[in-house]
XYZ file of C-alpha atoms in Angstrom:
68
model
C 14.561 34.333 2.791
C 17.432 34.197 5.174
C 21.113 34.171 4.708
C 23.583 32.989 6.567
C 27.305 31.901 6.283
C 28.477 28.518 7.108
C 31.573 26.879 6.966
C 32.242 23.820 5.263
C 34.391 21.185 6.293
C 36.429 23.604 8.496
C 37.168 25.321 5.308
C 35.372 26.339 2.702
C 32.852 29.499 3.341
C 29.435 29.962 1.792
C 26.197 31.434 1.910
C 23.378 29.947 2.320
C 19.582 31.446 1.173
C 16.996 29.433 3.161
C 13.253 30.402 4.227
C 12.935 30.957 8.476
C 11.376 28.156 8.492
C 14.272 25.926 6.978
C 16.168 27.783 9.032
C 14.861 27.355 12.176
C 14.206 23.261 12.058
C 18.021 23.031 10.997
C 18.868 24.694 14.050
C 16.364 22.317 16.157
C 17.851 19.019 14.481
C 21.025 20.396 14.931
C 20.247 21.069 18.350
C 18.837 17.218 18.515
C 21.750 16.199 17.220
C 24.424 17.929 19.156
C 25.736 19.298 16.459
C 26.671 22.856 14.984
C 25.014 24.173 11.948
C 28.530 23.972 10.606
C 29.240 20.773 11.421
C 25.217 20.046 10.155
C 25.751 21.658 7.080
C 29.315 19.818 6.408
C 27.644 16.544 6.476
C 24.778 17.161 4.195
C 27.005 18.766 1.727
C 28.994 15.344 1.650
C 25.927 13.333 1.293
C 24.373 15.268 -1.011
C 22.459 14.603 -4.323
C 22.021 17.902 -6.085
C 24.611 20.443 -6.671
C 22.395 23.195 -5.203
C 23.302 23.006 -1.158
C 20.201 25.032 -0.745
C 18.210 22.111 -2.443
C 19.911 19.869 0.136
C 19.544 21.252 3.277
C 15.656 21.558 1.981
C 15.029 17.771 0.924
C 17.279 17.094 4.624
C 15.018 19.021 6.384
C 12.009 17.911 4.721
C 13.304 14.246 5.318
C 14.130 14.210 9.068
C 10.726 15.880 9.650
C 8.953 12.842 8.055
C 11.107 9.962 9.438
C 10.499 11.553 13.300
């Protein structure tokens, strides 16, 4: 597991716990996406369904794999 801190919404600061390989597909569709992992992060926390942001960024991740 990797952590990393993010910044949400410009203001809020977390970590986040996520295997390399979560990791490193976030960074690709945020790449894709022209987007920073902050900016990445900030929109899956508002369109989240679970109160674990982990969770999220998983079921994202899993989710833009299998639509592409």
């Amino acid at each position: 597991m990797k952590k990393i801190s993010v910044v949400i919404a410009g203001r809020h600061s977390t970590s986040i716990c996520l295997e390399e390989e979560f990791w490193r597909e976030l960074k690709r569709i945020a790449l894709v996406k022209h987007k920073s992992i902050n900016e990445l992060v900030t929109e899956i926390d508002h369109n989240k369904k679970t109160d674990n942001l982990s969770s999220a960024i998983r079921l994202f991740v899993l989710n833009e794999i299998k639509n592409h």
